[in-house]
Coordinates of N, CA and C and ligand atoms in Angstrom, one line a residue:
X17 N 98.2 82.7 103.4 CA 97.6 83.9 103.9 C 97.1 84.8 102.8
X18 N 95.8 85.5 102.6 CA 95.3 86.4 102.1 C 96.2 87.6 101.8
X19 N 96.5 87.9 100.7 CA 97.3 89.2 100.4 C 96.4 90.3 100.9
X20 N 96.4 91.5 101.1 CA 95.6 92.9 101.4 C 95.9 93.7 100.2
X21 N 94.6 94.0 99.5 CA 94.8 95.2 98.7 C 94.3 96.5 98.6
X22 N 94.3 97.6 98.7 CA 93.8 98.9 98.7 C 93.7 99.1 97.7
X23 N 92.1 99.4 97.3 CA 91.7 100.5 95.9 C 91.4 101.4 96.3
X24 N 92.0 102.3 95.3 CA 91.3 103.6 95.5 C 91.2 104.4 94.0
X25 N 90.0 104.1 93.8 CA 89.4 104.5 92.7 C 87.9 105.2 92.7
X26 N 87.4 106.2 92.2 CA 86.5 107.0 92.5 C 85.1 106.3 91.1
X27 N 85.4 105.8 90.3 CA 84.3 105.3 89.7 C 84.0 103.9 89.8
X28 N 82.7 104.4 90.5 CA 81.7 103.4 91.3 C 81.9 101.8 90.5
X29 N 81.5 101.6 89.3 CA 81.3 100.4 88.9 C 82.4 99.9 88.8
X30 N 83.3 100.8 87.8 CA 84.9 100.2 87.9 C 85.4 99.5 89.1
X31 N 84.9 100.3 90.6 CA 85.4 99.8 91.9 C 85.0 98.2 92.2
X32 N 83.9 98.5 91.6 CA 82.9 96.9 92.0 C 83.6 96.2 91.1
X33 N 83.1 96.1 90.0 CA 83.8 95.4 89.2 C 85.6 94.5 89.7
X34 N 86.3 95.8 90.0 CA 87.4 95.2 90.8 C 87.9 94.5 91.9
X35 N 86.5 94.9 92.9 CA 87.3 94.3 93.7 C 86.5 92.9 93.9
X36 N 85.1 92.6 93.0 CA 84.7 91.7 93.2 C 85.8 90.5 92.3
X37 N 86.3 91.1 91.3 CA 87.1 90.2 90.7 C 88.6 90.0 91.7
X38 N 88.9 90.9 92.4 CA 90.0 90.3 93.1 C 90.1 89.1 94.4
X39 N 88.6 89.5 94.9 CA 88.0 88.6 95.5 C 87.7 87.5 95.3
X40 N 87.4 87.0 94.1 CA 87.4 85.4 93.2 C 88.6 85.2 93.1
X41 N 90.0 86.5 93.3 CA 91.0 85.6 92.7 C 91.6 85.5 94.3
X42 N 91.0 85.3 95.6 CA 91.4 85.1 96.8 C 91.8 86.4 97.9
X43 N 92.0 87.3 96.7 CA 92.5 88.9 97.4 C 91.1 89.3 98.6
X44 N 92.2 90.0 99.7 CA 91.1 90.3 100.6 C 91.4 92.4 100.2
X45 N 89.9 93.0 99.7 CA 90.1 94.0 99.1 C 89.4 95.2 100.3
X46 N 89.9 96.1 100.3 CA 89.6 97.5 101.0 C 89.6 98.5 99.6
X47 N 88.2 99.4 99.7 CA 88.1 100.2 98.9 C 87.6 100.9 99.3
X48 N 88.3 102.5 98.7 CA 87.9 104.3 98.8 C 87.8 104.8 97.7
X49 N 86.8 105.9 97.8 CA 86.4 106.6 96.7 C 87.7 107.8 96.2
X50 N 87.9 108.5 97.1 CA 88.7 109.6 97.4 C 90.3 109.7 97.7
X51 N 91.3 111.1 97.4 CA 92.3 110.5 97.8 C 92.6 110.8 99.1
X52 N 91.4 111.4 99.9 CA 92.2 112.2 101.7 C 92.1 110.6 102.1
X53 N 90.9 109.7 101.8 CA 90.3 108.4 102.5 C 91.9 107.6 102.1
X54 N 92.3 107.5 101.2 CA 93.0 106.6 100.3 C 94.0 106.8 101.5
X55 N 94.6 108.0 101.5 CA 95.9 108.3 102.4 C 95.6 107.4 103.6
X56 N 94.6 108.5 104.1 CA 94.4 107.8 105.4 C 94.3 106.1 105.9
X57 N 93.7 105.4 104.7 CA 94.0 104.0 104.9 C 95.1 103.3 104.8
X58 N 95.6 104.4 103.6 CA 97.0 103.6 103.4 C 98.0 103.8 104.6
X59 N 97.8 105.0 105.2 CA 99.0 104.9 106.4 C 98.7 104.5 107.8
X60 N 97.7 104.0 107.7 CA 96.7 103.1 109.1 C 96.9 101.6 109.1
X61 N 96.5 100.9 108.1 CA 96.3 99.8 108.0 C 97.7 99.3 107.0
X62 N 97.8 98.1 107.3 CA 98.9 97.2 106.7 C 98.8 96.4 105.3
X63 N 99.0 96.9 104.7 CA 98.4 96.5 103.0 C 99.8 96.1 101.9
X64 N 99.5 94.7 101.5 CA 100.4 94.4 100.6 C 100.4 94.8 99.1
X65 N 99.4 96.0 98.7 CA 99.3 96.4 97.5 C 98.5 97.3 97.4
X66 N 98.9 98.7 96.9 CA 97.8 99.4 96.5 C 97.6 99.8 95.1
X67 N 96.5 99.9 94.8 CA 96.3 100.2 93.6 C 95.8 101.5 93.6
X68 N 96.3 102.2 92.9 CA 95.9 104.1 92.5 C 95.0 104.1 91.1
X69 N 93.9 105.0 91.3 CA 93.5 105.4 90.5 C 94.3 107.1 89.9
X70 N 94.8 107.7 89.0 CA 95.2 109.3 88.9 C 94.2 110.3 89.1
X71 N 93.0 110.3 88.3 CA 92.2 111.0 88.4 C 91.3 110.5 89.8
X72 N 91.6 111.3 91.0 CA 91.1 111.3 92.0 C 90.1 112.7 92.6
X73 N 89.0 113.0 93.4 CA 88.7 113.9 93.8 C 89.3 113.8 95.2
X74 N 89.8 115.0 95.9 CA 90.3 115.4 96.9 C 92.1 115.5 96.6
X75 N 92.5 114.3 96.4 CA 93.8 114.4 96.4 C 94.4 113.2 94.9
X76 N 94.8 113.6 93.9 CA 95.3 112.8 92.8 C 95.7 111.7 92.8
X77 N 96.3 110.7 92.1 CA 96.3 109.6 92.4 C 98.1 110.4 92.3
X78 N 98.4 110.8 91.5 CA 100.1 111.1 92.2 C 100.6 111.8 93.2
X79 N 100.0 112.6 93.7 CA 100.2 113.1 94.8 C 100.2 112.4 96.3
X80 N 98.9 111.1 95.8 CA 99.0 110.5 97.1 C 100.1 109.2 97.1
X81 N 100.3 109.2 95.8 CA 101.7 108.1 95.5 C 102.7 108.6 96.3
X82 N 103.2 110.2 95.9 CA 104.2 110.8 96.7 C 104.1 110.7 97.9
X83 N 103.3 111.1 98.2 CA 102.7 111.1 99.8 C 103.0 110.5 100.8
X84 N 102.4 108.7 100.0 CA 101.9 107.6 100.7 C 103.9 107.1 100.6
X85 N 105.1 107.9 99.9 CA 106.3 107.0 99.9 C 107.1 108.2 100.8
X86 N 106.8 109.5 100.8 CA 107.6 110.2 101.7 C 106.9 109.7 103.7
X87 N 105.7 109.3 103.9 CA 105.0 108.8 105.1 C 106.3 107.4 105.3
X88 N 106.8 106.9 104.7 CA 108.0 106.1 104.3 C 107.1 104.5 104.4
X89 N 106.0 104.8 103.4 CA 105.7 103.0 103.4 C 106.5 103.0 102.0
X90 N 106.6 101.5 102.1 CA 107.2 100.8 101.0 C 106.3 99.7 100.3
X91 N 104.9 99.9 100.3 CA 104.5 98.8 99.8 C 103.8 99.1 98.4
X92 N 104.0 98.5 97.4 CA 104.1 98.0 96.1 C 102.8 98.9 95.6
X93 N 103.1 100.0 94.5 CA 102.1 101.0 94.1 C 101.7 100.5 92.6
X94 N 100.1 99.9 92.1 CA 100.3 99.8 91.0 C 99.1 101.1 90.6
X95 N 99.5 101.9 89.1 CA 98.6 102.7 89.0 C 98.1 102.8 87.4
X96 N 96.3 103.3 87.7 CA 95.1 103.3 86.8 C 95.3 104.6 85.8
X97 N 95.8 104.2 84.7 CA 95.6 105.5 84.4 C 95.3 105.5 82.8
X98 N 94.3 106.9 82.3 CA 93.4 106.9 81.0 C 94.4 107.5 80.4
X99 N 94.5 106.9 78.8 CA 94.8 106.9 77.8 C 95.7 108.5 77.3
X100 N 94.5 109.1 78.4 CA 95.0 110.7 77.9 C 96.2 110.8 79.0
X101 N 96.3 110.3 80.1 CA 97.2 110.6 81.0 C 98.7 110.0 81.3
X102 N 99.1 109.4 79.7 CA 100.3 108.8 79.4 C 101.8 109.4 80.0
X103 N 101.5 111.1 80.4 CA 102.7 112.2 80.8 C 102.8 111.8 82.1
X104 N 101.8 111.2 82.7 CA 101.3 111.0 84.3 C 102.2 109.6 84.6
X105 N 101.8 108.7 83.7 CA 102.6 107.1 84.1 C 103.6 107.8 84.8
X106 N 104.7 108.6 83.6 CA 105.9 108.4 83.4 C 106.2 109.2 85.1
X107 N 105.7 110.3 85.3 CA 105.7 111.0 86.8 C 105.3 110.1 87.7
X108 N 104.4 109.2 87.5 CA 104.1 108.4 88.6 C 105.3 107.4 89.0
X109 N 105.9 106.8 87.9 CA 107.0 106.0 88.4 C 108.3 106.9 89.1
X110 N 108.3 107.9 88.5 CA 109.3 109.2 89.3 C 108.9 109.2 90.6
X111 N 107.5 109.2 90.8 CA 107.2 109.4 92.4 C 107.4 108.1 93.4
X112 N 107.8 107.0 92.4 CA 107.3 106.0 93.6 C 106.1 104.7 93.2
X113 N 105.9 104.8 92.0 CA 104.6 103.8 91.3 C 105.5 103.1 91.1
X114 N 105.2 101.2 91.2 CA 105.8 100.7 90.7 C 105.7 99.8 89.4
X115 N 104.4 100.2 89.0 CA 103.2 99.9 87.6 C 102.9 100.7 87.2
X116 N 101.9 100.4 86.0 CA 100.5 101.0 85.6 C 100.0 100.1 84.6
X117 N 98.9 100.3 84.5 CA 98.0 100.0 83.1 C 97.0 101.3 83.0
X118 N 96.9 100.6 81.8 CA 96.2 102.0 81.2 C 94.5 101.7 80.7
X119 N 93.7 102.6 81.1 CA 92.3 102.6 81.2 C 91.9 102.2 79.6
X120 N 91.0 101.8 78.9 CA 90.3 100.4 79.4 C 91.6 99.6 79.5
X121 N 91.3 98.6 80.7 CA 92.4 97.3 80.5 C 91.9 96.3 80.8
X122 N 92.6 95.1 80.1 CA 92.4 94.2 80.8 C 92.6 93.4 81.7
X123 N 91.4 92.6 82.5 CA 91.5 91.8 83.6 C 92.3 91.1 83.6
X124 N 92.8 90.2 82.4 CA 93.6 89.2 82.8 C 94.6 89.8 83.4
X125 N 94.9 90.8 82.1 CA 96.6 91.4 82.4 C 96.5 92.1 83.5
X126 N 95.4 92.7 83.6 CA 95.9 93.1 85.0 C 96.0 92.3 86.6
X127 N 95.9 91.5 86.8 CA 95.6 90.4 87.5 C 97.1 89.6 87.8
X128 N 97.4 89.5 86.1 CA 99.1 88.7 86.2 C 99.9 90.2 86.5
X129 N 99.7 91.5 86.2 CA 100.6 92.6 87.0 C 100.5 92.4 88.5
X130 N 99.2 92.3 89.1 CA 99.2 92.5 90.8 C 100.4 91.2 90.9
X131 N 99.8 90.0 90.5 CA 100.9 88.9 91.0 C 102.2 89.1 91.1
X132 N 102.5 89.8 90.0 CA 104.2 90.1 89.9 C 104.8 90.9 90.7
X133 N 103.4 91.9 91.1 CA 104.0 92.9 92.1 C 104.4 92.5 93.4
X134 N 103.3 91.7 94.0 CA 102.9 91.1 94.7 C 104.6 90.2 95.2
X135 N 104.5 89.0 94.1 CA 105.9 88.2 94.4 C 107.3 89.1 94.4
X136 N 107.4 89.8 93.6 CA 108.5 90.4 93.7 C 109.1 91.6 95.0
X137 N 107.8 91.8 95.4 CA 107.8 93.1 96.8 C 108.7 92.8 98.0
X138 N 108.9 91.5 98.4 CA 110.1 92.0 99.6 C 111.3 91.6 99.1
X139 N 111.7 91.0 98.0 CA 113.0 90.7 97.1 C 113.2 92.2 96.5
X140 N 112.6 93.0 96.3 CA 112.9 94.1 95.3 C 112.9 95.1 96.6
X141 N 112.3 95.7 97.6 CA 112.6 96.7 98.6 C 113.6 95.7 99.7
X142 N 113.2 94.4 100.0 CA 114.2 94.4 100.5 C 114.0 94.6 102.7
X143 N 112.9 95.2 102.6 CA 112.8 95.3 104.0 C 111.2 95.7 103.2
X144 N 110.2 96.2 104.9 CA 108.8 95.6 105.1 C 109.2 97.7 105.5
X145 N 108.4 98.8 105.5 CA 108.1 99.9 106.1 C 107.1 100.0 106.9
X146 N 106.4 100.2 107.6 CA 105.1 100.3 108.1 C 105.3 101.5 109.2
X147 N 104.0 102.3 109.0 CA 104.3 103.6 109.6 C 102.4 103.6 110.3
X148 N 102.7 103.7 111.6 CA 101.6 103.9 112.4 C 101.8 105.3 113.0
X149 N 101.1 106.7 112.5 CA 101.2 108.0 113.2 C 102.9 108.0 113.3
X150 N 103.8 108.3 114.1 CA 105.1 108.6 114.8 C 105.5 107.1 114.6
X151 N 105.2 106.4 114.7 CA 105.6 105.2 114.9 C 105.9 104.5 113.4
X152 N 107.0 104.3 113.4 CA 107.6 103.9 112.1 C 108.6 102.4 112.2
X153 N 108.0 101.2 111.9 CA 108.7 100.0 111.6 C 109.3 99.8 110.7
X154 N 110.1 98.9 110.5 CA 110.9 98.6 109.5 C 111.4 97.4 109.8
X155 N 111.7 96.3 108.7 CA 111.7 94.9 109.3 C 112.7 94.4 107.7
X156 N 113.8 93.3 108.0 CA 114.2 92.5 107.2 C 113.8 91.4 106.7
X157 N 112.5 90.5 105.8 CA 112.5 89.7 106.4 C 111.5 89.2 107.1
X158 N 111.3 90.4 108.2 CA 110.0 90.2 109.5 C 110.5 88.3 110.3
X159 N 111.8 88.1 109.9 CA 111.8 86.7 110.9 C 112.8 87.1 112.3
X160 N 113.1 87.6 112.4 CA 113.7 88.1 113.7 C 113.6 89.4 114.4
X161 N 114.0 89.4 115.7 CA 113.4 90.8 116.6 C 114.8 91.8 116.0
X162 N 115.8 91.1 115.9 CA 117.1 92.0 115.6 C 117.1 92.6 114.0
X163 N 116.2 91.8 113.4 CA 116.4 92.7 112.4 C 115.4 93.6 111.6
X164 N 114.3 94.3 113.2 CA 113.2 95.4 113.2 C 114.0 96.6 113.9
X165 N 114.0 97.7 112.9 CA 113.8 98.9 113.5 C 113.2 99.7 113.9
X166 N 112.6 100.2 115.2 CA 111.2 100.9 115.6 C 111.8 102.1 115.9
X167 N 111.4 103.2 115.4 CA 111.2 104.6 115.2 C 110.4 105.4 116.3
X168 N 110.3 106.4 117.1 CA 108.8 107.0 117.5 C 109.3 108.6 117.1
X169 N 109.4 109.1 116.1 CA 109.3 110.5 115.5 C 110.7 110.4 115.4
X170 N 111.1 109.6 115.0 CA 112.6 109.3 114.7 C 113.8 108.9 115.2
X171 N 113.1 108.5 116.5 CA 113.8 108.3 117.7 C 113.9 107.3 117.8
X172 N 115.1 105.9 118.2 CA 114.8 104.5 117.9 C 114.3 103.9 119.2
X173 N 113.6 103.0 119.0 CA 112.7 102.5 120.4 C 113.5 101.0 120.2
X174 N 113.8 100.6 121.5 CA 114.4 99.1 121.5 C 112.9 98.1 121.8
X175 N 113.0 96.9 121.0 CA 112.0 96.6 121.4 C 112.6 94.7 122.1
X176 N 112.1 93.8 122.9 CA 112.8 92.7 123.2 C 112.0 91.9 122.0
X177 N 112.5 90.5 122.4 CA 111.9 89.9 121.0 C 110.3 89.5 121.2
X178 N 109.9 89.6 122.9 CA 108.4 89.0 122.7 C 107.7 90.3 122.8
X179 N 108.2 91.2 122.8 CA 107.5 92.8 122.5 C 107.4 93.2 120.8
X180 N 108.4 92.7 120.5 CA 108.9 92.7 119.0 C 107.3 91.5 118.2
X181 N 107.1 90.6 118.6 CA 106.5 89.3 118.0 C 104.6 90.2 118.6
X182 N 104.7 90.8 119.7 CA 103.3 90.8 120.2 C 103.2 92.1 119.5
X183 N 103.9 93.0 119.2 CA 103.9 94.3 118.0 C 103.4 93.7 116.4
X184 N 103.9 92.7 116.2 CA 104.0 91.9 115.1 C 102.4 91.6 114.7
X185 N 102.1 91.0 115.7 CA 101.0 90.4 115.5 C 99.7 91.3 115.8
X186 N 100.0 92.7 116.7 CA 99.3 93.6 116.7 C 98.8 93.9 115.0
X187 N 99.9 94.7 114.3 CA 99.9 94.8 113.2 C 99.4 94.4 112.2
X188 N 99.8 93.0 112.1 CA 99.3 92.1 111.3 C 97.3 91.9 111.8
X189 N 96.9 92.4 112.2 CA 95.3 92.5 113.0 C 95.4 93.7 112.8
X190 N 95.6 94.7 112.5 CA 94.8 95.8 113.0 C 93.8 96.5 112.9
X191 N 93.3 96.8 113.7 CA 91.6 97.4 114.1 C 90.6 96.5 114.4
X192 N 91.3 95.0 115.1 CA 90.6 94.0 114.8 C 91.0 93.9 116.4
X193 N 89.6 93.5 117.3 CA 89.6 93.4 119.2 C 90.5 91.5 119.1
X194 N 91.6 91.8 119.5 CA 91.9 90.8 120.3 C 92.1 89.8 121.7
X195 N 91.9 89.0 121.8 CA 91.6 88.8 123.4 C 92.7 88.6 123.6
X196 N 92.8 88.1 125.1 CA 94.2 87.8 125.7 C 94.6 86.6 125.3
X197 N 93.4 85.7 125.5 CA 93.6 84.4 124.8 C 94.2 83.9 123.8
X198 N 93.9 84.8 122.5 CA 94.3 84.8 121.5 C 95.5 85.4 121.1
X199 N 95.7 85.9 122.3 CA 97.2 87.1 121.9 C 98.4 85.8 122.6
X200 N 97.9 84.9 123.5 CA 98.6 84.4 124.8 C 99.0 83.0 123.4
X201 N 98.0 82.2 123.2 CA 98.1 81.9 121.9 C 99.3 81.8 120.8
X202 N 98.6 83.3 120.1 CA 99.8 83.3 119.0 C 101.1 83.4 119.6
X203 N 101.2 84.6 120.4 CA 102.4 85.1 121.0 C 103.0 84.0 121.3
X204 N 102.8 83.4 122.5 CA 103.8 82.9 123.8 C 103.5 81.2 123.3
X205 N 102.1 81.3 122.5 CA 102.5 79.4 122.3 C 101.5 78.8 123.2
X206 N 101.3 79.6 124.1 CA 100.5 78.8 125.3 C 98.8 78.6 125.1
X207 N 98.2 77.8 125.9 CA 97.2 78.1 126.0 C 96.3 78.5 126.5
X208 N 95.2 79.1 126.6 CA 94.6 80.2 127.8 C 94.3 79.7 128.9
X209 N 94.6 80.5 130.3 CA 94.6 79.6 131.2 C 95.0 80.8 132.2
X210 N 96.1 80.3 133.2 CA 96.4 81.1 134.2 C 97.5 82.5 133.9
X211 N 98.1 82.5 132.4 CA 99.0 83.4 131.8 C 98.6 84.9 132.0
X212 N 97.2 84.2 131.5 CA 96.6 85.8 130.8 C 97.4 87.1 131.1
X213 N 97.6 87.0 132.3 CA 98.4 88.1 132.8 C 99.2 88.6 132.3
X214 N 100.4 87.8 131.8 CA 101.5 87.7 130.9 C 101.1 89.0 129.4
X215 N 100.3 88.7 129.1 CA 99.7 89.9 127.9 C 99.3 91.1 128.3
X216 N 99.0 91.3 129.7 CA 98.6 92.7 130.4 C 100.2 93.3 130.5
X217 N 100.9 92.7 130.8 CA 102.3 92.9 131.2 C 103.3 93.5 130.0
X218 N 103.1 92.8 129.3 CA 103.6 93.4 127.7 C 103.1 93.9 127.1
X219 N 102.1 94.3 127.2 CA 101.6 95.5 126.2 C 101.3 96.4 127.3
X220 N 101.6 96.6 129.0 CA 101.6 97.8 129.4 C 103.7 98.0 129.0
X221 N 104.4 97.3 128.6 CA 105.7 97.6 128.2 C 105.8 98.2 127.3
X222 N 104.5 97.7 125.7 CA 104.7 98.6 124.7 C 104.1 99.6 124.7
X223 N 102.9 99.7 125.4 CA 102.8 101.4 125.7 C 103.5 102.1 126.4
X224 N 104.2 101.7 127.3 CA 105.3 102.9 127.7 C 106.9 103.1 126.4
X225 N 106.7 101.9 125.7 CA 107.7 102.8 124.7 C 107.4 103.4 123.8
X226 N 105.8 102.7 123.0 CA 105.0 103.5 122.0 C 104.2 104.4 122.3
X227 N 103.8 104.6 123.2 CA 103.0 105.4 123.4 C 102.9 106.9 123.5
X228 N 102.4 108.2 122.9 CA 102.8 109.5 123.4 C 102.8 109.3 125.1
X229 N 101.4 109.0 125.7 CA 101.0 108.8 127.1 C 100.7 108.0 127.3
X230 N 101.3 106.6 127.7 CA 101.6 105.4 128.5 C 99.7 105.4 129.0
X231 N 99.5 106.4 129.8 CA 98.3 106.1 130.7 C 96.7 106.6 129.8
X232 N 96.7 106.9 127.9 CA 95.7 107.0 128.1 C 96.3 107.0 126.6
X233 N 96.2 105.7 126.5 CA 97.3 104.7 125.1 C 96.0 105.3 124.2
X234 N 96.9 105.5 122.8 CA 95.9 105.9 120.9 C 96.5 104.8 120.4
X235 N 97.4 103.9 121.0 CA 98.1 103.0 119.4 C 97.2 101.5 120.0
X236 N 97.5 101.0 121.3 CA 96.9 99.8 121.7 C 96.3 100.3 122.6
X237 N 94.7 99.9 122.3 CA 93.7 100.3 123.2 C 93.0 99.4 123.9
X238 N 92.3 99.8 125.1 CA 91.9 98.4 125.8 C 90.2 98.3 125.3
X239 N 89.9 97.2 124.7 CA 88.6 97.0 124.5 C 87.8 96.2 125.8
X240 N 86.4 96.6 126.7 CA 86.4 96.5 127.3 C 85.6 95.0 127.3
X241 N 86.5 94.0 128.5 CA 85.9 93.3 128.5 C 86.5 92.0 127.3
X242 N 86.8 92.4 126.4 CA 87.2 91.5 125.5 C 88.9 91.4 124.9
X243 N 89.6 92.5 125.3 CA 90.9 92.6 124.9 C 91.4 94.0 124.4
X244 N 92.2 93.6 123.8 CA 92.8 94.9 123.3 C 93.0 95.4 121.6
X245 N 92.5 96.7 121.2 CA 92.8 96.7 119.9 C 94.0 97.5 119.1
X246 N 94.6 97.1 117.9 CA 95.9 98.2 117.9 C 95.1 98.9 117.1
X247 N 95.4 100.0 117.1 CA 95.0 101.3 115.7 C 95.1 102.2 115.2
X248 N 96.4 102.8 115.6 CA 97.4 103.3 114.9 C 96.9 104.1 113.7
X249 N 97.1 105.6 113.4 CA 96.5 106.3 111.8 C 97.6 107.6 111.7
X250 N 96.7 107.7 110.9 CA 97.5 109.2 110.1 C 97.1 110.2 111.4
X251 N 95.7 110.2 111.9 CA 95.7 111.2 113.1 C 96.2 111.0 114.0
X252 N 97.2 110.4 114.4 CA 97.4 109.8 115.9 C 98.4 110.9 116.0
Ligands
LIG26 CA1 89.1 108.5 88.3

């Protein structure tokens, strides 16, 4: 499986430059200029690495470090920072960074840092965070339903294990229209056919536990005609 990475760095070539190189090395890359954008992707979407630029317009690259670890994600912060901003590393790892390199750098080395971050990220946290709006997961592991805790503004939501797996696999897609087929599929094992129903059924279950309003769902939405999409954000 394709790792996910988040850049967020505001100079244009640098960006290119990066993510076309993370791209040859297999990485599937998402990139923002800004840090309001940065936030907002990073607490929407499900990403095995972000990388921070410091000097940000809208919001810093440390501030959104802080940000992006009090929202309670846990995924692996590496951060960009120039020569003159050496006071900044040291605050950044205070906040929650769990790198840096320092502007000009290099590609190799920086390439063997993502890796390390990369391999070392659920042995070192230890659990998976993932925060959709109110909705806050947490997973050991991610191999069993018993050992996910689901949140909704703090509140613990029970989830069963095929509500738990069809959440899972929401996530792991998100913003991405899935059909029933394909949900019937991964989920249940089956193949498409007379089930379908079976997927209407459970995710009218997770919208009545995730949902503010069951009847006019923001987390899983019904795309018409083709399935359903999850999508989950900082505005929800
Ligand atoms: Ca910059």
């Amino acid at each position: 499986m394709k790792e996910n990475i988040l850049l967020v760095e505001d100079e244009e070539a640098l960006c290119m430059a990066l993510s076309d190189r993370l791209h040859k090395e297999g990485y599937q890359v998402d990139f923002v200029t800004d840090g309001h954008k940065g936030f907002e992707k990073a607490t929407s979407l499900p990403f095995d690495l972000i990388i921070l630029d410091i000097m940000l317009p809208g919001r810093n690259g440390l501030d959104l470090c802080r940000d992006i670890r009090t929202a309670g994600l846990g995924t692996p912060v590496l951060l960009l920072t120039a020569r003159s901003e050496t006071v900044d590393k040291i605050i950044g790892l205070k906040l929650g960074a769990d790198d840096y390199v320092t502007k000009p750098f290099d590609m190799q080395e920086l390439m063997a840092r993502i890796e390390a971050l990369l391999r070392r990220a659920p042995i070192r946290t230890g659990q998976v965070v993932r925060q959709f709006g109110p909705i806050r997961i947490e997973t050991r592991g991610m191999s069993d339903h018993r050992d996910v805790k689901v949140t909704r503004g703090g509140e613990p939501i029970y989830l069963s294990a095929r509500e738990f797996e069809l959440l899972r696999y929401f996530m792991e897609h998100a913003g991405m229209v899935l059909s029933r087929e394909e949900l019937l599929r991964a989920v249940w094992g089956y193949e498409a056919g007379t089930f379908t129903r079976t997927v209407d059924v459970h995710v009218a279950s997770l919208r009545q536990k995730l949902e503010k309003d069951p009847k006019r769902p923001e987390l899983i939405v019904t795309v018409h005609k083709s399935g359903y999409r999850f999508v989950g954000g900082a505005e929800y």
